[in-house]
Short mmCIF file of C-alpha atoms in Angstrom, two decimals:
data_model
loop_
_atom_site.label_atom_id
_atom_site.label_comp_id
_atom_site.label_asym_id
_atom_site.label_seq_id
_atom_site.Cartn_x
_atom_site.Cartn_y
_atom_site.Cartn_z
CA MET A 1 -2.19 29.96 4.44
CA GLN A 2 0.50 28.35 6.59
CA ASP A 3 0.93 24.57 6.78
CA HIS A 4 -0.28 24.36 10.38
CA GLU A 5 -3.45 26.28 9.45
CA LEU A 6 -4.11 23.94 6.52
CA ILE A 7 -3.56 20.88 8.70
CA LYS A 8 -5.90 22.23 11.35
CA ARG A 9 -8.64 22.87 8.77
CA ILE A 10 -8.14 19.44 7.17
CA ARG A 11 -8.49 17.82 10.59
CA GLN A 12 -11.70 19.80 11.08
CA GLY A 13 -13.16 18.17 7.99
CA GLU A 14 -12.11 20.34 5.04
CA GLN A 15 -10.61 17.39 3.14
CA THR A 16 -10.45 19.36 -0.14
CA LEU A 17 -7.53 21.33 1.33
CA PHE A 18 -5.39 18.18 1.37
CA GLY A 19 -4.67 18.70 -2.34
CA GLU A 20 -3.30 22.16 -1.61
CA LEU A 21 -1.09 20.83 1.18
CA ALA A 22 0.18 17.95 -0.97
CA GLY A 23 0.74 20.25 -3.93
CA ARG A 24 3.18 22.37 -1.94
CA TYR A 25 5.54 19.45 -1.42
CA TYR A 26 4.77 16.97 -4.17
CA ASN A 27 7.71 17.85 -6.45
CA ASP A 28 10.21 17.88 -3.57
CA ILE A 29 9.02 14.51 -2.33
CA PHE A 30 9.11 13.04 -5.83
CA ARG A 31 12.66 14.34 -6.37
CA TYR A 32 13.74 12.86 -3.04
CA CYS A 33 12.15 9.50 -3.88
CA TYR A 34 13.80 9.56 -7.29
CA PHE A 35 17.21 10.18 -5.74
CA GLN A 36 16.60 7.29 -3.37
CA THR A 37 15.21 4.75 -5.83
CA GLY A 38 16.79 5.87 -9.11
CA ASN A 39 13.68 4.70 -10.88
CA GLU A 40 10.95 7.02 -12.09
CA GLN A 41 8.09 4.56 -11.61
CA ALA A 42 9.33 3.61 -8.15
CA ALA A 43 9.64 7.31 -7.29
CA TRP A 44 6.03 7.91 -8.35
CA ASP A 45 4.92 4.91 -6.29
CA CYS A 46 6.89 6.01 -3.23
CA THR A 47 5.61 9.58 -3.58
CA GLN A 48 2.02 8.35 -3.77
CA GLU A 49 2.64 6.10 -0.78
CA THR A 50 4.07 9.06 1.14
CA PHE A 51 0.96 11.16 0.61
CA PHE A 52 -1.32 8.19 1.26
CA ARG A 53 0.40 7.66 4.61
CA LEU A 54 0.21 11.39 5.34
CA MET A 55 -3.53 11.37 4.67
CA ARG A 56 -3.97 8.27 6.80
CA PHE A 57 -1.96 9.53 9.79
CA LEU A 58 -2.41 13.30 9.60
CA ASP A 59 -4.44 13.19 12.81
CA THR A 60 -1.39 11.90 14.69
CA TYR A 61 0.93 14.65 13.39
CA THR A 62 2.22 17.00 16.08
CA GLU A 63 4.03 20.11 15.06
CA LYS A 64 7.60 19.75 16.34
CA GLY A 65 9.53 21.27 13.47
CA ARG A 66 9.26 21.83 9.78
CA PHE A 67 6.41 19.98 8.13
CA LYS A 68 8.62 19.21 5.12
CA ALA A 69 10.99 17.29 7.41
CA TYR A 70 8.03 15.24 8.63
CA LEU A 71 7.06 14.46 5.01
CA LEU A 72 10.63 13.53 4.13
CA ARG A 73 10.66 11.08 7.00
CA ILE A 74 7.52 9.44 5.63
CA ALA A 75 9.09 9.41 2.15
CA LEU A 76 12.27 7.90 3.56
CA ASN A 77 10.26 5.07 5.09
CA ALA A 78 8.29 4.58 1.85
CA CYS A 79 11.58 4.30 -0.06
CA ARG A 80 13.01 1.88 2.51
CA ASP A 81 9.90 -0.25 2.14
CA TRP A 82 10.35 -0.16 -1.65
CA PHE A 83 13.95 -1.39 -1.27
CA ARG A 84 12.80 -4.20 1.01
CA ARG A 85 10.23 -5.27 -1.58
CA GLU A 86 12.91 -5.07 -4.29
CA ASP A 87 15.39 -7.04 -2.16
CA GLY A 88 17.81 -4.12 -1.94
CA ARG A 89 18.12 -3.88 -5.71
CA ALA A 90 20.89 -1.56 -6.83
CA VAL A 91 19.87 1.92 -7.92
CA LEU A 92 20.12 2.42 -11.66
CA TYR A 93 19.01 5.82 -12.87
CA GLU A 94 16.77 5.43 -15.89
CA ASP A 95 16.79 8.96 -17.24
CA PRO A 96 19.62 11.03 -15.82
CA ASP A 97 18.60 14.09 -17.84
CA ASP A 98 15.52 14.39 -15.62
CA ALA A 99 17.69 15.69 -12.79
CA CYS A 100 19.35 18.37 -14.91
CA ASP A 101 17.91 21.82 -14.46
CA THR A 102 17.68 22.74 -18.13
CA ALA A 103 16.99 26.41 -17.50
CA VAL A 104 20.21 26.75 -15.48
CA LEU A 105 22.21 24.82 -18.06
CA LEU A 106 20.94 26.94 -20.93
CA GLN A 107 22.07 30.13 -19.21
CA ASN A 108 25.67 29.09 -19.83
CA PRO A 109 25.80 26.96 -23.01
CA GLN A 110 29.63 26.79 -23.00
CA ASN A 111 29.60 24.80 -19.81
CA MET A 112 26.44 22.83 -20.54
CA GLU A 113 28.26 19.73 -21.74
CA ASN A 114 30.56 19.71 -18.69
CA GLN A 115 27.67 20.30 -16.30
CA VAL A 116 25.59 17.51 -17.81
CA GLU A 117 28.58 15.16 -17.72
CA ASN A 118 29.30 16.08 -14.08
CA ARG A 119 25.69 15.48 -13.09
CA LEU A 120 25.68 12.11 -14.84
CA LEU A 121 28.88 11.13 -13.05
CA LEU A 122 27.47 12.27 -9.72
CA ARG A 123 24.26 10.30 -10.28
CA ASP A 124 26.26 7.22 -11.18
CA ALA A 125 28.42 7.62 -8.09
CA LEU A 126 25.38 8.20 -5.87
CA SER A 127 23.80 5.03 -7.20
CA GLN A 128 26.81 3.08 -5.95
CA LEU A 129 26.53 4.29 -2.36
CA PRO A 130 24.72 2.15 0.18
CA GLU A 131 21.16 3.34 0.80
CA PHE A 132 21.90 4.68 4.29
CA GLN A 133 24.78 6.85 3.03
CA ARG A 134 22.89 8.02 -0.05
CA GLU A 135 19.89 9.18 1.96
CA THR A 136 22.15 11.16 4.32
CA ILE A 137 24.08 12.74 1.43
CA VAL A 138 20.87 13.69 -0.41
CA LEU A 139 19.29 15.26 2.67
CA TYR A 140 22.44 17.20 3.51
CA TYR A 141 23.70 18.37 0.12
CA TYR A 142 20.55 18.46 -2.01
CA TYR A 143 18.02 19.59 0.55
CA GLY A 144 20.32 21.58 2.81
CA TYR A 145 19.23 20.00 6.08
CA LYS A 146 21.52 20.32 9.06
CA GLN A 147 22.92 17.16 10.61
CA ARG A 148 20.62 17.47 13.62
CA GLU A 149 17.59 17.73 11.31
CA ILE A 150 18.75 14.67 9.37
CA ALA A 151 18.99 12.76 12.64
CA HIS A 152 15.39 13.72 13.38
CA ILE A 153 14.15 12.81 9.88
CA THR A 154 15.93 9.47 9.76
CA GLY A 155 15.46 8.58 13.42
CA ILE A 156 19.13 7.85 13.99
CA PRO A 157 21.60 9.40 16.47
CA LEU A 158 23.42 12.58 15.46
CA SER A 159 26.78 10.82 15.76
CA THR A 160 25.61 8.21 13.23
CA VAL A 161 24.54 10.98 10.82
CA LYS A 162 27.98 12.57 11.12
CA THR A 163 29.68 9.23 10.49
CA ARG A 164 27.48 8.40 7.51
CA LEU A 165 27.94 11.85 6.05
CA ARG A 166 31.71 11.76 6.40
CA ALA A 167 32.06 8.19 5.13
CA GLY A 168 29.55 8.76 2.32
CA THR A 169 31.29 11.93 1.18
CA GLU A 170 34.68 10.22 1.22
CA ARG A 171 33.33 7.24 -0.70
CA LEU A 172 31.59 9.54 -3.17
CA GLN A 173 34.87 11.37 -3.80
CA VAL A 174 36.65 8.07 -4.49
CA LEU A 175 33.86 6.92 -6.81
CA LEU A 176 33.92 10.21 -8.69
CA ARG A 177 37.70 10.01 -9.12
CA ASN A 178 37.37 6.47 -10.46
CA LEU A 179 34.54 7.43 -12.82
CA ASN A 180 36.53 10.41 -14.13
CA SER A 181 39.58 8.32 -14.97
#
């Protein structure tokens, strides 16, 4: 069943289908929240808040694009609210191994150490970016959204997305060079 069909049936009163809809995107939303907050408990909280808000405002949803983009926008706002409550606390990743795709790493054991090290360096560098650059980088490189889609998700002009992406990528490169030396 397509997302729009599920949403229509949920709106018509079949609330039990909400679990199916949430289940389709739960892991992606959690991963996004984890990249944003760097904290597993905060990611769980933000993910729960995302789906709570979805449940609360599903009646106001109008299909304008991909449903996942709509969810990511809710998650983005939940993460921003978390940062406001935490007074903009710096991101410190608690368990960097969580982000490593073990199955992929095990396919090539010779490079596993290098891949894990590179991922740890990347996570450390990402944690040093300002929130607005990190969210743009994550949406573009990790989720594969186009710049125009990122502008829609984040609610900022396309030119700002381009600037943040360019500046964030440049800053990330500098941070990675410094971490490698």
